[in-house]
Coordinates of C-alpha atoms and ligand atoms in Angstrom, one line a residue:
V1 CA 2.8 4.1 26.0
L2 CA 3.3 7.7 27.3
D3 CA 7.0 8.4 28.6
D4 CA 7.5 11.2 31.7
K5 CA 7.0 14.0 29.4
G6 CA 3.2 12.8 27.7
V7 CA 4.8 11.6 24.6
S8 CA 3.2 8.6 23.5
S9 CA 6.3 6.6 22.4
V10 CA 5.3 3.5 20.9
S11 CA 2.9 3.9 18.3
V12 CA -0.8 3.3 19.2
A13 CA -2.3 0.6 17.6
N14 CA -0.2 -1.5 15.2
A15 CA -3.2 -3.5 14.6
S16 CA -3.8 -0.9 12.4
A17 CA -0.8 -1.5 10.3
I18 CA 0.1 -2.5 7.0
S19 CA 3.4 -4.0 6.4
F20 CA 4.6 -2.3 2.7
Y21 CA 7.2 -5.3 1.9
G22 CA 6.0 -8.2 -0.2
S23 CA 5.9 -9.5 -3.9
N24 CA 3.6 -6.1 -4.9
Q25 CA 3.4 -2.3 -3.7
P26 CA 0.5 -2.4 -0.9
G27 CA -2.3 0.7 -1.8
I28 CA -3.6 -1.3 -4.7
A29 CA -5.2 -4.3 -3.8
T30 CA -5.4 -3.6 -0.1
P31 CA -8.9 -2.8 0.6
A32 CA -9.5 1.0 -0.2
Q33 CA -9.1 3.7 3.3
N34 CA -11.3 6.6 2.8
Y35 CA -8.3 9.6 2.6
L36 CA -5.5 9.9 0.3
H37 CA -2.6 12.2 -0.4
F38 CA -1.3 12.1 -4.2
A39 CA 1.7 13.8 -4.4
A40 CA 4.0 14.1 -8.1
F41 CA 7.8 15.0 -7.4
D42 CA 10.3 15.9 -10.0
L43 CA 14.4 15.0 -9.7
T44 CA 16.5 17.6 -9.4
G45 CA 19.5 16.0 -10.5
D46 CA 20.4 13.9 -13.4
Q47 CA 22.9 11.0 -12.0
S48 CA 21.0 7.2 -11.9
E49 CA 22.7 7.6 -8.1
E50 CA 20.6 10.1 -7.1
L51 CA 17.2 7.9 -8.6
R52 CA 18.6 5.4 -6.7
T53 CA 18.9 7.2 -3.3
V54 CA 15.3 8.6 -3.9
L55 CA 14.0 5.6 -4.1
E56 CA 15.7 4.4 -0.9
L57 CA 14.4 7.4 0.6
A58 CA 11.0 6.9 -0.3
S59 CA 11.0 2.9 0.9
A60 CA 12.4 4.2 4.5
V61 CA 10.0 6.6 4.9
A62 CA 7.2 4.6 3.8
A63 CA 8.2 1.2 5.7
E64 CA 8.4 3.4 9.2
L65 CA 5.7 5.2 8.9
M66 CA 3.3 2.2 8.0
A67 CA 4.6 0.6 10.5
G68 CA 3.2 3.5 13.1
K69 CA 6.7 4.7 13.7
P70 CA 8.4 7.8 13.5
Y71 CA 11.1 8.3 10.8
K72 CA 14.3 8.7 11.6
K73 CA 17.2 7.8 9.5
G74 CA 20.8 7.2 10.6
A75 CA 21.7 8.1 14.5
G76 CA 18.8 10.1 15.9
T77 CA 19.3 13.9 15.7
G78 CA 19.3 16.4 18.5
L79 CA 17.8 19.8 19.2
E80 CA 20.6 21.2 17.0
S81 CA 19.0 19.8 14.0
P82 CA 15.3 19.8 12.4
P83 CA 13.6 16.9 13.2
Q84 CA 13.5 14.4 10.4
D85 CA 10.2 13.8 11.1
P86 CA 7.6 16.6 11.5
G87 CA 6.0 15.0 13.8
E88 CA 2.2 15.8 13.4
T89 CA 1.3 11.5 13.9
V90 CA 2.9 11.3 17.0
G91 CA 0.2 9.1 19.6
L92 CA -1.6 8.2 16.1
P93 CA -2.4 4.7 15.4
A94 CA -1.1 3.7 12.1
S95 CA -4.2 4.2 10.3
N96 CA -4.0 1.5 7.6
L97 CA -1.0 4.1 6.0
T98 CA -0.1 2.5 2.4
V99 CA 2.3 4.6 0.4
T100 CA 2.6 3.4 -3.2
L101 CA 5.5 4.5 -5.7
G102 CA 5.2 5.3 -9.2
L103 CA 7.6 6.7 -12.4
G104 CA 6.7 8.2 -14.3
P105 CA 7.5 8.2 -18.5
S106 CA 9.4 11.2 -17.5
L107 CA 11.9 9.6 -15.7
F108 CA 12.8 7.5 -18.8
G109 CA 14.1 9.9 -21.1
S110 CA 12.1 12.6 -24.0
R111 CA 13.4 13.2 -27.4
T112 CA 15.7 16.0 -25.4
G113 CA 17.6 14.2 -23.4
D114 CA 18.3 11.0 -21.2
P115 CA 19.7 12.0 -17.5
F116 CA 19.1 8.8 -15.8
G117 CA 20.7 6.6 -18.7
L118 CA 17.2 4.3 -18.7
S119 CA 15.8 5.1 -22.5
A120 CA 17.1 1.5 -23.0
R121 CA 15.0 0.1 -19.9
R122 CA 11.3 1.9 -20.3
P123 CA 8.6 -0.7 -20.6
A124 CA 6.6 -0.3 -23.8
E125 CA 3.4 0.5 -21.5
L126 CA 4.7 3.7 -19.7
R127 CA 3.6 6.4 -22.2
S128 CA 2.5 9.6 -21.6
L129 CA -1.2 9.1 -21.9
P130 CA -2.6 10.8 -25.0
G131 CA -5.2 13.7 -25.1
F132 CA -9.2 12.6 -24.8
R133 CA -11.7 15.0 -26.6
G134 CA -13.5 17.7 -24.4
E135 CA -10.4 17.6 -22.2
D136 CA -8.6 20.4 -20.8
I137 CA -6.1 19.5 -19.0
S138 CA -3.3 21.6 -16.7
S139 CA 0.0 20.3 -17.3
A140 CA 1.5 21.9 -14.7
M141 CA -1.2 19.4 -12.1
S142 CA -0.3 16.1 -14.0
G143 CA 2.9 13.8 -14.6
G144 CA 6.3 14.6 -12.4
D145 CA 8.8 11.8 -12.2
L146 CA 8.0 10.0 -9.2
C147 CA 4.7 9.6 -7.7
V148 CA 3.5 8.9 -4.2
Q149 CA -0.1 7.6 -3.6
A150 CA -0.6 7.9 0.2
C151 CA -3.9 6.1 1.4
A152 CA -4.7 6.1 5.1
D153 CA -8.1 5.9 7.6
D154 CA -6.8 9.2 8.8
P155 CA -6.7 12.2 6.4
Q156 CA -3.4 13.9 8.8
V157 CA -1.4 10.2 8.3
A158 CA -1.9 10.2 5.1
F159 CA -0.6 13.7 4.6
H160 CA 2.1 13.1 6.8
A161 CA 3.4 10.3 4.5
V162 CA 3.8 13.0 1.8
H163 CA 5.0 16.0 4.4
T164 CA 7.8 13.9 5.9
M165 CA 9.3 12.2 2.0
A166 CA 9.1 15.6 0.6
L167 CA 11.2 16.5 3.3
A168 CA 13.3 13.3 3.2
M169 CA 13.8 13.3 -0.5
K170 CA 14.3 17.5 -0.1
E171 CA 18.1 17.4 -1.9
Y172 CA 16.8 15.2 -4.7
A173 CA 13.4 15.6 -5.2
A174 CA 10.4 18.7 -5.4
L175 CA 7.1 18.6 -4.8
R176 CA 5.4 19.2 -8.6
W177 CA 1.6 18.9 -7.5
S178 CA -0.2 16.8 -4.7
Q179 CA -4.4 16.2 -4.4
P180 CA -6.0 15.3 -1.8
G181 CA -9.0 13.1 -1.8
F182 CA -11.6 11.8 0.8
G183 CA -14.5 9.3 0.2
R184 CA -13.2 6.5 -1.2
T185 CA -15.1 6.0 -4.3
S186 CA -14.3 2.4 -5.1
S187 CA -14.4 -1.0 -3.2
T188 CA -11.8 -3.1 -4.0
S189 CA -12.8 -6.1 -1.3
R190 CA -15.6 -7.8 -1.0
A191 CA -15.9 -7.7 3.2
Q192 CA -16.5 -3.5 2.0
L193 CA -19.8 -1.6 1.6
T194 CA -20.0 0.4 -1.6
P195 CA -19.3 4.5 -1.1
R196 CA -21.1 7.3 -3.1
N197 CA -19.3 9.5 -5.1
L198 CA -20.2 12.9 -5.3
M199 CA -23.3 12.8 -8.1
G200 CA -24.5 10.7 -5.5
F201 CA -24.4 7.3 -6.7
K202 CA -22.7 4.1 -5.5
D203 CA -19.7 4.2 -7.2
G204 CA -17.5 0.8 -7.2
T205 CA -20.2 -1.6 -7.8
E206 CA -18.7 -3.7 -10.9
N207 CA -15.1 -3.2 -9.5
I208 CA -12.6 -5.8 -9.0
R209 CA -12.0 -6.9 -5.8
A210 CA -8.6 -8.1 -4.5
E211 CA -10.2 -11.8 -3.9
D212 CA -10.5 -12.3 -7.5
G213 CA -6.8 -13.4 -8.0
D214 CA -7.7 -14.8 -11.4
A215 CA -8.6 -10.9 -12.3
M216 CA -6.1 -9.3 -10.5
N217 CA -3.8 -11.4 -12.5
T218 CA -5.5 -10.8 -15.8
F219 CA -6.1 -6.9 -15.7
V220 CA -3.9 -5.4 -12.7
W221 CA -0.2 -7.6 -12.3
A222 CA 2.1 -7.0 -15.0
Q223 CA 3.0 -10.8 -15.4
D224 CA 6.6 -12.8 -16.9
G225 CA 6.8 -11.5 -20.5
D226 CA 4.9 -8.7 -20.6
G227 CA 7.7 -6.0 -20.7
P228 CA 10.6 -5.9 -18.6
G229 CA 11.5 -8.2 -15.6
W230 CA 11.4 -5.6 -13.3
M231 CA 7.8 -4.6 -13.9
V232 CA 6.7 -8.2 -13.0
G233 CA 4.0 -8.3 -9.9
G234 CA 4.0 -4.0 -10.8
S235 CA 0.9 -2.0 -11.7
Y236 CA 0.5 0.9 -13.8
L237 CA -1.2 3.6 -12.1
V238 CA -3.7 6.1 -14.0
A239 CA -4.6 9.0 -12.3
K240 CA -7.3 11.7 -13.5
R241 CA -8.6 14.6 -12.1
I242 CA -12.0 15.1 -13.0
R243 CA -14.5 17.8 -12.1
I244 CA -17.8 17.3 -11.5
L245 CA -20.0 20.3 -13.1
F246 CA -22.5 20.6 -10.8
D247 CA -24.5 23.7 -12.2
V248 CA -25.6 21.1 -14.7
W249 CA -25.6 18.0 -12.6
D250 CA -27.5 19.2 -9.8
T251 CA -30.5 20.3 -12.0
T252 CA -30.9 17.2 -13.9
T253 CA -33.7 15.5 -13.2
L254 CA -33.6 12.2 -11.3
G255 CA -34.8 10.3 -13.7
D256 CA -32.5 11.4 -16.2
Q257 CA -29.6 11.2 -14.0
Q258 CA -30.4 7.2 -13.7
R259 CA -30.1 7.2 -17.6
V260 CA -27.0 9.2 -17.8
I261 CA -25.2 6.6 -15.4
G262 CA -27.4 3.5 -16.1
R263 CA -27.8 2.6 -12.4
E264 CA -31.0 3.6 -10.0
K265 CA -29.4 6.1 -7.3
L266 CA -30.8 5.3 -4.3
T267 CA -29.9 1.2 -4.3
G268 CA -27.3 1.6 -7.1
A269 CA -29.5 -1.6 -8.9
P270 CA -29.2 -1.2 -13.0
L271 CA -32.0 0.3 -14.5
G272 CA -35.1 -2.0 -14.2
S273 CA -33.9 -4.0 -11.7
R274 CA -34.3 -4.4 -7.9
S275 CA -31.2 -4.3 -6.0
E276 CA -27.4 -3.4 -6.3
Y277 CA -25.7 -7.0 -8.0
D278 CA -28.6 -7.8 -9.8
P279 CA -27.0 -8.5 -13.0
V280 CA -26.9 -6.3 -16.0
D281 CA -28.6 -7.1 -18.5
L282 CA -27.4 -4.8 -21.5
S283 CA -29.8 -6.5 -23.8
A284 CA -32.7 -5.6 -21.8
T285 CA -35.7 -3.2 -23.1
V286 CA -38.8 -1.6 -22.7
D287 CA -41.2 -0.6 -25.6
G288 CA -38.3 -1.1 -27.8
E289 CA -36.0 1.8 -26.5
L290 CA -33.0 0.0 -24.3
L291 CA -33.5 0.0 -20.8
I292 CA -29.7 0.9 -20.2
P293 CA -29.3 3.6 -22.4
A294 CA -26.8 3.2 -25.8
N295 CA -25.0 6.7 -24.3
S296 CA -25.0 5.5 -20.3
H297 CA -21.7 5.3 -18.2
I298 CA -22.2 1.8 -17.1
R299 CA -22.6 0.4 -20.7
L300 CA -20.1 2.5 -22.2
A301 CA -17.2 1.3 -19.8
A302 CA -18.7 -2.5 -19.3
P303 CA -16.5 -5.5 -20.1
R304 CA -19.2 -6.1 -22.9
E305 CA -18.0 -3.0 -24.7
N306 CA -14.5 -3.6 -24.5
G307 CA -13.5 -6.3 -25.5
G308 CA -13.6 -7.9 -22.1
Q309 CA -11.6 -5.4 -20.4
R310 CA -11.5 -4.6 -16.9
I311 CA -9.9 -2.6 -14.6
L312 CA -9.3 -1.7 -10.9
R313 CA -10.8 1.5 -9.6
R314 CA -9.7 3.1 -6.7
G315 CA -10.4 6.7 -6.5
Y316 CA -11.5 9.7 -4.2
S317 CA -13.5 12.6 -4.0
Y318 CA -11.7 16.1 -3.9
T319 CA -12.8 19.5 -3.3
E320 CA -10.7 22.4 -3.8
P321 CA -11.4 25.9 -2.4
V322 CA -14.5 28.0 -4.5
E323 CA -12.6 30.5 -6.8
P324 CA -13.8 33.6 -4.9
G325 CA -16.6 35.5 -6.9
S326 CA -17.5 32.3 -9.1
G327 CA -20.2 30.9 -7.1
E328 CA -19.3 27.9 -8.4
I329 CA -17.9 24.2 -6.1
D330 CA -14.8 22.2 -7.6
A331 CA -15.0 19.1 -6.7
G332 CA -15.3 15.9 -8.4
L333 CA -14.0 12.6 -8.5
F334 CA -9.7 12.3 -8.4
F335 CA -9.8 8.8 -10.3
I336 CA -7.3 6.2 -10.0
A337 CA -7.4 2.4 -11.6
F338 CA -4.3 0.4 -11.6
V339 CA -3.9 -2.0 -15.0
R340 CA -1.8 -4.4 -16.1
R341 CA -1.9 -2.9 -19.7
P342 CA -2.7 1.4 -20.1
A343 CA -3.2 1.1 -23.6
R344 CA -5.5 -2.1 -23.7
Q345 CA -7.5 -1.5 -20.9
F346 CA -7.4 2.2 -20.0
T347 CA -7.1 3.9 -22.8
A348 CA -9.7 2.0 -25.0
I349 CA -12.2 2.8 -22.4
Q350 CA -11.3 5.7 -21.8
R351 CA -11.6 6.2 -25.6
R352 CA -14.8 5.2 -26.1
L353 CA -15.9 6.8 -22.6
A354 CA -14.5 10.1 -24.5
E355 CA -16.7 9.7 -27.6
S356 CA -20.3 9.1 -26.3
D357 CA -20.6 9.0 -22.5
A358 CA -23.8 10.5 -21.0
L359 CA -21.7 11.5 -18.4
N360 CA -19.4 13.9 -20.5
Q361 CA -21.9 16.8 -19.9
H362 CA -21.5 16.4 -16.6
T363 CA -17.5 16.7 -15.9
L364 CA -14.6 18.1 -17.3
H365 CA -11.1 16.1 -17.1
T366 CA -8.4 18.4 -15.9
S367 CA -5.3 16.9 -15.0
S368 CA -4.0 13.1 -16.5
S369 CA -1.1 11.3 -15.2
I370 CA 0.7 6.8 -15.7
F371 CA 3.1 6.2 -13.2
A372 CA 4.8 2.3 -13.2
C373 CA 4.3 1.2 -10.0
P374 CA 6.8 -1.3 -9.7
P375 CA 6.7 -4.8 -7.5
G376 CA 7.1 -4.4 -3.7
A377 CA 10.3 -4.8 -1.7
R378 CA 11.8 -7.3 -0.7
Q379 CA 12.8 -6.6 3.3
G380 CA 15.9 -4.6 3.2
G381 CA 15.3 -3.4 -0.7
F382 CA 13.1 -0.8 -1.8
V383 CA 10.5 -0.2 -4.6
G384 CA 12.5 0.0 -8.2
E385 CA 15.3 -2.0 -7.1
G386 CA 15.3 -4.5 -10.0
L387 CA 15.7 -1.4 -12.1
F388 CA 19.3 -1.2 -11.1
Q389 CA 19.9 -5.0 -11.3
Ligands
HEM401 C1 -16.7 12.0 -12.3 C2 -16.3 10.7 -13.1 C3 -17.2 9.2 -13.3 C4 -18.1 9.1 -12.2 C5 -18.9 9.9 -11.4 C6 -18.1 7.6 -12.4 C7 -19.3 7.3 -11.7 C8 -19.7 5.8 -12.4 C9 -20.7 5.1 -11.5 C10 -21.3 5.6 -10.7 C11 -20.6 4.0 -11.7 C12 -21.3 2.5 -11.4 C13 -21.6 1.6 -10.2 C14 -20.1 1.2 -10.7 O1 -20.2 -0.1 -11.2 O2 -19.1 1.2 -10.0 C15 -19.1 3.9 -12.6 C16 -18.7 2.3 -13.3 C17 -17.8 2.3 -14.1 N1 -16.8 3.1 -14.5 FE1 -16.8 5.2 -14.1 N2 -17.1 7.0 -13.2 C18 -16.5 8.5 -13.8 C19 -15.2 7.7 -14.8 C20 -14.9 6.8 -14.8 C21 -13.7 6.9 -16.0 C22 -13.0 7.8 -16.5 C23 -13.6 5.6 -16.3 C24 -12.5 4.4 -16.9 C25 -11.9 4.8 -17.9 C26 -14.8 4.6 -15.4 C27 -14.5 3.5 -15.5 C28 -16.3 3.2 -15.1 C29 -16.3 1.3 -14.8 C30 -15.3 0.6 -15.7 C31 -17.1 1.0 -14.2 C32 -17.5 -0.7 -14.5 C33 -18.7 -0.6 -15.4 C34 -19.7 -2.3 -15.8 O3 -18.7 -3.0 -15.6 O4 -20.9 -2.1 -14.9 N3 -15.3 5.5 -14.3 N4 -18.6 4.6 -12.9

């Protein structure tokens, strides 16, 4: 709908709008969209009231933008003040935007203090991730008090969500780091085909699917009795930026690449099988050798090797500008996983991978973060409301 100035006033297709409200936050079980804009913020104040305001603002922005509307708080502003919504999505559809909010461990106090008085409310699971063998973590690109995961089918819509939110929260929160991503590297619904990551392998074959309610409850959603009541229906988000070392990977033979992952590159089939979803037989041998090698990624990450643990992967590819003069591509996987119990699930699996995964020769972890994503907001409420009750 265009007004007399030719500007679309009603967003084009709210067929592509997902509701912000519900018992779980959007952007976890939602079928993975193709673009990501992830951002972490630090709060600039030290009052519990300010934290509440930030969460109310973030939720209000998320609800409006996900509905495909511009953000506008209170009375409209005119020509005499800067627009509350920067405006770059006027005329664009909602594009299945989801905004997922998470709280960092730093909000719940540290050795040096407890500015928001929340230390007694910290979920036991919300501890900064430990370091793992072989990493080179930038602390400037890790952590933060609050995270915003914006995913959409249009990168401009995902960017706009972070842009508008940063503007709305300017008085209370400073942007700490951000990460754009493209090309989902997972399938989170049975309706989706498996995409490929930047190594050219199908990624997401053995992921948890949203349709599998039992697996979602066992491995993704925090349950009654797990910890604080305000996290029930929430989940923990783990994010790791993992650079792919293309100078090594791209000069590795196809046979070795397949042995690193444990699957065929073209079809995604487990080594020795014909198609992607053929069952993975970790015991199969040929001439006394394991068909899926002992140090292959899918063997070490498989539930069989990890006490039955699984995780919901929902990551994206990323690329950065080439460092001038280096001649090296800086790109890889912005790994995101949602889990019910980070220590038992993500950390335990990652420890095994860090020890002996053949993939380690081809990757370098450069950022590492964890956030507690509370349950979804009720209509008219905000994410994290339970913290204040
Ligand atoms: C750049 C880094 C990584 C790349 C390129 C990568 C790639 C892959 C590929 C191609 C597969 C096989 C297809 C599939 O089932 O999705 C896979 C499976 C898997 N990956 Fe990764 N991965 C990476 C990092 C990680 C990390 C850090 C974790 C967790 C700590 C992880 C956990 C898993 C799990 C749980 C599976 C399924 C295993 C199974 O049950 O068969 N991956 N990954």
